[in-house]
Structure formats: C-alpha cells, structure tokens
Amino acid sequence: MSIELIDEPVGVHPQEPVISARDVRVWYGTTRGAIRAVDGVSFDLAPGETLGLVGESGCGKSTLGRGLMGLLPDGAKRDGQVLFKGRDISSMSRKAAYQMRGRELAMIFQEPMTRLNPLMRVSQHFEETIKQHAPALSRAEVRERALETLRLIGIPPTRYKSYPHEFSGGMRQRLMIALALVLRPAFVVADEPTTALDVLVEAQIVQILNDLRRNFGTSMLLITHNVGIVAEACDRMAVMYAGRIVEQGSVVDVFKNPRHPYTRALLRSTISLRTTGLNFIPGAPPDLVDPPDGCRFHPRCPDAMNVCATHNPVNIERPGGGRIECWLSGPDDQIPAGGKQPLKQEGLAVADEA
C-alpha cells in the first residue's frame, strides 16, 4: 500500500474523550517472573477519532487492547485507570464490565477463522451477540439489525444463513467487523483487522472502517504493523516499544517529523514503489521480564547517549503536539554531566538479530 497523507482530519473532535488511559500496566505471571507487557501507557481518544498503534511483534499492542477491554487471561493483572466517558471501567465489577462490552465497548479480533464458530451459521452468531445485550428485541428486530449491518459492510442478505467456511478471508473479516459493530459501540479496538489479506481486500477493509467512523462517530484503537494503513485510516498515531508508548502525535506530523529514533526506523522500513533496498532495525526487542535499564531502545538505537543507558526518558510534550519519551528531545536540564556523549554500543550477536 502506498502512503498518502491527508492534511486535515476526518472531523473535528470534541474535547471530552471517549477513552482515557492513565498509567495502564499489564503483567503476565510466568515461572521466570512477571512479564511487563504494558508498562505505564497513557492516552486519550476523542469521539469519532482513530488512533493507530504501531510497533514490532511482542511490544504489547494486543495486550494493551485486551487490557482496555478487560479481556485478559487468568494469570494476568492490570493496573492503572481506564475511563470510558468519565466512568472508571478498570475498577468495575466483572458483571458491570461484561454488560458494557458489546453495547459500549467492542473488539475486532485477529484471525476470524479462530473466532467464528464453524458449527454456527452467520445468523446464529448475530442472534447470540444481540440477544446477550439487547434481550428485549424480537427475532424479527434482531434479523433486521443484523442484515442492516451486513449491508453496510458489503455482505448481501443471501449469505445470512451461510457458515463461516463458505466465506473468503476478506469476507470473514467483514463478518468480524459487523459482529463488533452491530450494537453500535462508542469505542472499538481493531486488532490487526487486515492481517493476511491481499492489498485489494486490505484497502476495502480500511474504507469500511473509515465509513463506519463517519456514519456512527465510533472511536477506534487500530492496532497494526502496517504504517501505511495508519496513514490512510487514522487521525493520530502512537508508536509502542517494549510495553511503552515512546511517541504519539497527529499522523501528518509524526510522518513528516518523526522525533524518536525508533519511529524513524519504522518509517524507513516501509516498502513502497520507490524502495530500492530493504531497511531493518538490528537486534530484537528486549526481554520484558528483565528489560534494560534506562531507555529500553538504547541497545538498538543509533543515536543513543550515555544518559539513555542509565536514566528512564521523561515523558514530555512533543514539538508539533502529542507526547514523546526520548532524551534527544530533552529535557536538557535533567541530563547529567556527560550524559549527552555518544553511547559506546556493544556488538550484537547473531542470535540477537531480529
């Protein structure tokens, strides 16, 4: 997909956020210790706004999405505050949180064939979803709402009684989107909605997501590896590395003026028709049971300074809007003497290469 930046956002977003995440943390318990998959993430999402979340595999993107929804497995713990329209959903009871999911909060999962029941028809999937959260609706009303949603995403009513295996990969992904949006939630987490789809189907899915945002004012956290999709479908973007958001801002400004070395490296790795060689980031993301001291990116950073290896970067306002965590952006008055000297990097072993 070629990257085309749109200078103006889709709409003007009110000040009151739909979702506010404050210092959100998620740990997984293991025999080696706690894996700090998400380690102090904060952001706001306005009505009708789409925030693109990008980063390498294993950086915590999907865990953050599940943590916001309260869909973590046994053995995982969440801390911090998640506000939905001013209500703290992170402190709600399980029953209250369950009642909100579907009606107010929804998630589009990866790999629809593992999420759709192969023994249930499409109609049964919709009936089960709607009846769980809107039991007062009649069977005719359930059918009408389901067919209306399917029409919006391009699936004809004649497929309503089909089984999941009778659909192509792109059509199954449309089904997942329809099931997430049939109850008109205010906030949706879309976890890699275009994974394993060809570029034409990918473009169709992106267009559907844009249309739904315009039609229903749905706020969305779009999780993806593909920065091209972020350029096409998002208002703002957040770059995640080793459990933390290291840079966030408007899509246009981050693409034009990336401040964090990791953001620059991700954008350089984008493939387009002008690409003459493949770019990659040496090394691999750190072990989150025992992450490195200081900035977690410093062992792989070409611009690392001495301070990066010993002091955690300070989260400050980003020039051009947004936030950034990088000593290259300051604050200078908190860098110790000699801290700006280039850091002597150790050579990466072959086994450490990504």
Short mmCIF file of C-alpha atoms in Angstrom, two decimals:
data_model
loop_
_atom_site.label_atom_id
_atom_site.label_comp_id
_atom_site.label_asym_id
_atom_site.label_seq_id
_atom_site.Cartn_x
_atom_site.Cartn_y
_atom_site.Cartn_z
CA MET A 1 0.00 0.00 0.00
CA SER A 2 1.35 3.42 -0.90
CA ILE A 3 1.29 6.05 1.82
CA GLU A 4 -0.81 9.15 1.18
CA LEU A 5 -1.16 11.63 4.00
CA ILE A 6 -4.35 13.64 4.41
CA ASP A 7 -3.54 17.04 5.90
CA GLU A 8 -6.95 17.51 7.52
CA PRO A 9 -8.58 15.06 9.97
CA VAL A 10 -11.90 13.46 9.07
CA GLY A 11 -13.79 15.59 11.56
CA VAL A 12 -13.46 17.99 14.43
CA HIS A 13 -13.23 16.04 17.68
CA PRO A 14 -14.87 17.32 20.86
CA GLN A 15 -12.68 17.83 23.91
CA GLU A 16 -14.38 15.23 26.13
CA PRO A 17 -12.61 11.92 25.43
CA VAL A 18 -14.43 8.63 25.00
CA ILE A 19 -11.48 6.68 26.40
CA SER A 20 -8.79 7.95 28.76
CA ALA A 21 -5.98 5.58 29.69
CA ARG A 22 -3.82 6.64 32.62
CA ASP A 23 -0.62 4.75 33.52
CA VAL A 24 -2.10 1.43 32.34
CA ARG A 25 0.04 -1.60 33.18
CA VAL A 26 -0.44 -5.30 32.40
CA TRP A 27 1.67 -8.11 33.78
CA TYR A 28 1.72 -11.81 32.88
CA GLY A 29 2.86 -14.23 35.57
CA THR A 30 5.48 -16.80 34.49
CA THR A 31 7.94 -19.14 36.22
CA ARG A 32 10.70 -16.67 35.29
CA GLY A 33 8.91 -13.70 36.83
CA ALA A 34 6.40 -11.07 35.77
CA ILE A 35 6.37 -10.08 32.10
CA ARG A 36 5.71 -6.33 31.98
CA ALA A 37 3.86 -6.44 28.66
CA VAL A 38 2.32 -2.96 29.11
CA ASP A 39 4.23 -0.67 31.44
CA GLY A 40 2.69 2.75 32.04
CA VAL A 41 0.68 3.73 28.94
CA SER A 42 -1.44 6.90 28.81
CA PHE A 43 -3.53 8.43 26.02
CA ASP A 44 -6.93 9.99 25.25
CA LEU A 45 -9.30 9.14 22.40
CA ALA A 46 -11.97 11.62 21.31
CA PRO A 47 -15.38 10.74 19.80
CA GLY A 48 -15.03 9.74 16.15
CA GLU A 49 -11.24 9.65 16.38
CA THR A 50 -9.00 6.77 15.28
CA LEU A 51 -5.65 6.21 16.98
CA GLY A 52 -3.22 3.94 15.15
CA LEU A 53 -0.99 1.83 17.41
CA VAL A 54 2.15 0.53 15.69
CA GLY A 55 5.25 -1.38 16.73
CA GLU A 56 7.08 -4.66 16.32
CA SER A 57 5.60 -8.02 17.31
CA GLY A 58 5.82 -8.57 21.05
CA CYS A 59 5.83 -4.89 22.01
CA GLY A 60 2.48 -5.12 23.85
CA LYS A 61 -0.02 -3.75 21.31
CA SER A 62 -2.59 -6.55 21.53
CA THR A 63 -2.15 -6.83 25.29
CA LEU A 64 -2.93 -3.12 25.63
CA GLY A 65 -6.09 -3.55 23.54
CA ARG A 66 -7.23 -6.51 25.63
CA GLY A 67 -6.32 -4.70 28.82
CA LEU A 68 -8.53 -1.74 27.90
CA MET A 69 -11.39 -4.15 27.25
CA GLY A 70 -10.81 -6.22 30.40
CA LEU A 71 -10.28 -9.38 28.33
CA LEU A 72 -7.08 -10.64 29.92
CA PRO A 73 -6.43 -14.35 30.62
CA ASP A 74 -6.03 -15.89 34.05
CA GLY A 75 -2.57 -15.14 35.39
CA ALA A 76 -2.57 -11.59 34.03
CA LYS A 77 -3.03 -8.48 36.15
CA ARG A 78 -3.99 -4.94 35.18
CA ASP A 79 -3.25 -1.69 36.97
CA GLY A 80 -3.82 1.98 36.21
CA GLN A 81 -7.01 3.74 35.23
CA VAL A 82 -9.23 3.33 32.17
CA LEU A 83 -12.03 5.88 31.91
CA PHE A 84 -14.92 5.43 29.48
CA LYS A 85 -16.89 8.68 29.18
CA GLY A 86 -15.68 9.59 32.64
CA ARG A 87 -16.51 6.23 34.28
CA ASP A 88 -13.64 4.15 35.64
CA ILE A 89 -14.15 0.77 33.98
CA SER A 90 -10.92 -0.64 35.40
CA SER A 91 -12.48 -0.72 38.89
CA MET A 92 -15.88 -2.08 37.83
CA SER A 93 -17.13 -5.50 38.86
CA ARG A 94 -16.88 -8.31 36.33
CA LYS A 95 -20.64 -8.24 35.80
CA ALA A 96 -20.74 -4.49 35.16
CA ALA A 97 -17.76 -4.69 32.77
CA TYR A 98 -19.39 -7.60 30.92
CA GLN A 99 -22.57 -5.61 30.43
CA MET A 100 -20.62 -2.75 28.85
CA ARG A 101 -18.74 -4.95 26.38
CA GLY A 102 -20.68 -5.28 23.15
CA ARG A 103 -23.03 -2.36 23.84
CA GLU A 104 -20.41 0.30 24.60
CA LEU A 105 -17.03 -1.36 24.00
CA ALA A 106 -16.20 -3.83 21.25
CA MET A 107 -13.19 -5.64 19.82
CA ILE A 108 -12.39 -6.87 16.32
CA PHE A 109 -10.09 -9.85 16.78
CA GLN A 110 -7.30 -11.17 14.59
CA GLU A 111 -7.77 -14.36 12.55
CA PRO A 112 -11.57 -14.61 12.16
CA MET A 113 -11.49 -18.36 11.48
CA THR A 114 -10.35 -18.92 15.08
CA ARG A 115 -13.04 -16.60 16.44
CA LEU A 116 -16.09 -17.66 14.42
CA ASN A 117 -17.77 -20.91 15.48
CA PRO A 118 -17.61 -23.23 12.41
CA LEU A 119 -20.76 -25.05 13.58
CA MET A 120 -22.88 -21.90 13.74
CA ARG A 121 -24.42 -20.04 10.82
CA VAL A 122 -23.84 -16.30 10.41
CA SER A 123 -27.42 -15.71 11.56
CA GLN A 124 -26.75 -17.61 14.80
CA HIS A 125 -23.63 -15.55 15.51
CA PHE A 126 -25.66 -12.34 15.23
CA GLU A 127 -28.61 -13.69 17.22
CA GLU A 128 -26.32 -14.76 20.06
CA THR A 129 -24.49 -11.41 20.12
CA ILE A 130 -27.58 -9.21 20.01
CA LYS A 131 -29.67 -11.28 22.44
CA GLN A 132 -26.90 -11.15 25.06
CA HIS A 133 -27.04 -7.37 25.21
CA ALA A 134 -30.50 -6.47 23.87
CA PRO A 135 -32.78 -9.30 25.06
CA ALA A 136 -35.93 -7.18 24.58
CA LEU A 137 -35.58 -7.22 20.79
CA SER A 138 -37.86 -9.60 18.89
CA ARG A 139 -36.47 -12.17 16.48
CA ALA A 140 -37.59 -10.02 13.55
CA GLU A 141 -35.84 -6.96 15.00
CA VAL A 142 -32.66 -8.95 15.57
CA ARG A 143 -32.71 -10.11 11.96
CA GLU A 144 -33.38 -6.60 10.68
CA ARG A 145 -30.49 -5.10 12.67
CA ALA A 146 -28.11 -7.87 11.60
CA LEU A 147 -28.98 -7.54 7.91
CA GLU A 148 -28.66 -3.75 8.10
CA THR A 149 -25.14 -4.08 9.50
CA LEU A 150 -24.18 -6.71 6.91
CA ARG A 151 -25.38 -4.44 4.10
CA LEU A 152 -23.23 -1.60 5.44
CA ILE A 153 -20.09 -3.72 5.13
CA GLY A 154 -20.96 -5.20 1.75
CA ILE A 155 -22.33 -8.67 2.57
CA PRO A 156 -25.65 -9.47 0.82
CA PRO A 157 -28.67 -10.78 2.77
CA THR A 158 -28.49 -14.05 0.82
CA ARG A 159 -25.40 -15.02 2.86
CA TYR A 160 -27.16 -14.61 6.20
CA LYS A 161 -27.66 -18.37 6.64
CA SER A 162 -24.18 -19.35 5.44
CA TYR A 163 -21.44 -20.93 7.55
CA PRO A 164 -18.08 -19.17 8.16
CA HIS A 165 -16.11 -21.63 6.00
CA GLU A 166 -18.21 -20.59 2.99
CA PHE A 167 -16.68 -17.10 3.03
CA SER A 168 -13.32 -15.88 1.76
CA GLY A 169 -10.76 -14.45 4.19
CA GLY A 170 -11.75 -10.88 3.42
CA MET A 171 -15.46 -11.62 3.83
CA ARG A 172 -14.83 -13.36 7.17
CA GLN A 173 -13.00 -10.27 8.36
CA ARG A 174 -16.03 -8.20 7.33
CA LEU A 175 -18.18 -10.53 9.44
CA MET A 176 -15.95 -9.88 12.45
CA ILE A 177 -16.31 -6.14 11.92
CA ALA A 178 -20.09 -6.46 11.59
CA LEU A 179 -20.38 -8.52 14.79
CA ALA A 180 -18.36 -5.93 16.68
CA LEU A 181 -20.43 -3.01 15.39
CA VAL A 182 -23.95 -4.43 15.30
CA LEU A 183 -24.70 -2.94 18.75
CA ARG A 184 -23.24 0.47 17.75
CA PRO A 185 -20.49 0.68 20.41
CA ALA A 186 -18.82 4.02 21.09
CA PHE A 187 -15.31 2.52 21.27
CA VAL A 188 -13.76 -0.31 19.23
CA VAL A 189 -10.38 -2.00 19.46
CA ALA A 190 -9.46 -3.29 15.98
CA ASP A 191 -6.62 -5.78 16.46
CA GLU A 192 -4.80 -6.30 13.15
CA PRO A 193 -8.04 -6.26 11.08
CA THR A 194 -6.15 -6.62 7.77
CA THR A 195 -3.70 -9.40 8.72
CA ALA A 196 -3.08 -11.94 5.93
CA LEU A 197 -5.35 -10.12 3.45
CA ASP A 198 -4.25 -9.13 -0.04
CA VAL A 199 -3.77 -5.44 -0.79
CA LEU A 200 -7.13 -5.00 -2.57
CA VAL A 201 -9.14 -6.55 0.26
CA GLU A 202 -6.99 -4.61 2.73
CA ALA A 203 -7.95 -1.35 1.03
CA GLN A 204 -11.64 -2.33 1.17
CA ILE A 205 -11.43 -3.05 4.92
CA VAL A 206 -9.73 0.31 5.54
CA GLN A 207 -12.51 2.05 3.58
CA ILE A 208 -15.16 0.23 5.63
CA LEU A 209 -13.52 1.35 8.88
CA ASN A 210 -13.43 4.95 7.63
CA ASP A 211 -17.09 4.81 6.59
CA LEU A 212 -18.16 3.42 9.96
CA ARG A 213 -16.34 6.18 11.78
CA ARG A 214 -18.07 8.83 9.65
CA ASN A 215 -21.50 7.21 9.88
CA PHE A 216 -21.59 6.34 13.59
CA GLY A 217 -18.91 8.52 15.22
CA THR A 218 -17.17 5.40 16.54
CA SER A 219 -13.82 5.92 18.27
CA MET A 220 -11.23 3.31 17.39
CA LEU A 221 -7.86 2.00 18.53
CA LEU A 222 -6.41 0.48 15.35
CA ILE A 223 -3.60 -1.97 16.12
CA THR A 224 -1.38 -2.79 13.14
CA HIS A 225 2.14 -3.47 11.90
CA ASN A 226 1.38 -1.61 8.68
CA VAL A 227 2.22 2.09 8.93
CA GLY A 228 0.64 2.59 5.51
CA ILE A 229 -2.76 1.70 6.97
CA VAL A 230 -2.19 4.23 9.75
CA ALA A 231 -1.56 6.94 7.13
CA GLU A 232 -4.79 6.03 5.33
CA ALA A 233 -7.16 5.44 8.24
CA CYS A 234 -6.03 7.27 11.39
CA ASP A 235 -6.11 10.78 12.85
CA ARG A 236 -3.30 10.18 15.33
CA MET A 237 -0.67 7.50 15.81
CA ALA A 238 1.14 6.05 18.81
CA VAL A 239 4.42 4.17 18.48
CA MET A 240 4.89 1.38 21.03
CA TYR A 241 8.16 -0.27 22.04
CA ALA A 242 8.73 -2.81 24.83
CA GLY A 243 5.49 -2.04 26.65
CA ARG A 244 5.63 1.76 26.44
CA ILE A 245 4.35 4.38 24.00
CA VAL A 246 7.51 6.24 23.00
CA GLU A 247 5.92 8.76 20.64
CA GLN A 248 2.41 9.90 19.80
CA GLY A 249 1.01 12.74 17.76
CA SER A 250 -1.02 13.56 14.66
CA VAL A 251 -0.40 11.19 11.75
CA VAL A 252 0.66 14.02 9.44
CA ASP A 253 3.18 15.48 11.88
CA VAL A 254 4.68 12.15 13.01
CA PHE A 255 5.16 11.02 9.41
CA LYS A 256 6.67 14.33 8.35
CA ASN A 257 8.72 14.98 11.52
CA PRO A 258 9.40 11.72 13.41
CA ARG A 259 11.23 12.61 16.62
CA HIS A 260 12.02 9.24 18.19
CA PRO A 261 14.79 7.10 16.61
CA TYR A 262 12.51 4.05 16.77
CA THR A 263 9.76 5.89 14.88
CA ARG A 264 12.25 6.92 12.21
CA ALA A 265 13.46 3.33 11.91
CA LEU A 266 9.90 2.01 11.50
CA LEU A 267 9.12 4.56 8.79
CA ARG A 268 12.38 3.74 6.95
CA SER A 269 11.36 0.08 6.86
CA THR A 270 8.17 0.89 4.93
CA ILE A 271 8.12 -0.60 1.44
CA SER A 272 6.80 1.46 -1.49
CA LEU A 273 7.27 1.67 -5.25
CA ARG A 274 10.28 3.92 -4.61
CA THR A 275 12.01 1.37 -2.36
CA THR A 276 15.45 0.39 -3.68
CA GLY A 277 16.60 -1.63 -0.67
CA LEU A 278 15.20 -3.19 2.50
CA ASN A 279 15.80 -1.44 5.80
CA PHE A 280 15.63 -3.17 9.17
CA ILE A 281 16.42 -2.50 12.82
CA PRO A 282 19.37 -4.55 14.09
CA GLY A 283 18.71 -6.70 17.15
CA ALA A 284 15.40 -7.68 18.70
CA PRO A 285 13.01 -6.23 21.29
CA PRO A 286 14.17 -6.79 24.89
CA ASP A 287 13.10 -9.48 27.34
CA LEU A 288 10.24 -7.86 29.27
CA VAL A 289 10.91 -9.99 32.34
CA ASP A 290 14.22 -8.16 32.72
CA PRO A 291 14.23 -5.12 30.41
CA PRO A 292 17.39 -2.99 30.10
CA ASP A 293 17.98 -0.01 32.37
CA GLY A 294 17.19 3.46 31.08
CA CYS A 295 15.57 3.74 27.67
CA ARG A 296 14.54 0.27 26.52
CA PHE A 297 15.50 1.06 22.95
CA HIS A 298 19.05 2.18 23.74
CA PRO A 299 20.80 -1.16 22.92
CA ARG A 300 19.50 -0.84 19.32
CA CYS A 301 19.44 2.94 18.96
CA PRO A 302 21.91 4.54 16.52
CA ASP A 303 21.63 7.88 18.38
CA ALA A 304 21.96 6.56 21.96
CA MET A 305 23.73 8.78 24.50
CA ASN A 306 25.24 7.83 27.86
CA VAL A 307 22.14 9.04 29.71
CA CYS A 308 19.97 6.64 27.70
CA ALA A 309 21.59 3.60 29.35
CA THR A 310 21.13 4.77 32.94
CA HIS A 311 18.06 7.04 33.21
CA ASN A 312 14.48 6.45 32.10
CA PRO A 313 13.44 9.04 29.50
CA VAL A 314 10.98 11.68 30.65
CA ASN A 315 7.54 11.83 29.04
CA ILE A 316 7.26 15.39 27.73
CA GLU A 317 5.19 17.38 25.26
CA ARG A 318 6.25 16.70 21.71
CA PRO A 319 7.11 19.64 19.40
CA GLY A 320 4.18 19.80 16.99
CA GLY A 321 1.77 18.25 19.51
CA GLY A 322 1.50 14.92 21.29
CA ARG A 323 3.98 13.26 23.67
CA ILE A 324 7.45 11.75 23.39
CA GLU A 325 9.85 9.78 25.58
CA CYS A 326 13.38 10.34 24.29
CA TRP A 327 16.41 12.09 25.78
CA LEU A 328 17.19 13.56 22.35
CA SER A 329 14.09 15.73 22.86
CA GLY A 330 15.03 16.63 26.43
CA PRO A 331 14.51 17.97 28.97
CA ASP A 332 18.15 19.07 28.88
CA ASP A 333 18.16 20.25 32.50
CA GLN A 334 17.62 16.66 33.68
CA ILE A 335 20.52 15.16 31.72
CA PRO A 336 23.55 14.67 33.99
CA ALA A 337 27.02 15.91 33.11
CA GLY A 338 28.49 13.83 30.30
CA GLY A 339 25.09 12.34 29.57
CA LYS A 340 24.98 13.69 26.02
CA GLN A 341 28.14 11.87 24.98
CA PRO A 342 27.50 9.12 22.37
CA LEU A 343 26.98 5.72 23.97
CA LYS A 344 29.50 3.05 23.05
CA GLN A 345 27.36 0.21 21.75
CA GLU A 346 28.25 -3.45 22.20
CA GLY A 347 28.19 -5.61 19.09
CA LEU A 348 25.05 -7.64 18.52
CA ALA A 349 25.46 -11.39 18.44
CA VAL A 350 23.93 -13.30 15.53
CA ALA A 351 21.34 -14.77 17.90
CA ASP A 352 20.27 -11.26 18.90
CA GLU A 353 19.37 -10.23 15.35
CA ALA A 354 15.67 -9.82 14.66
#
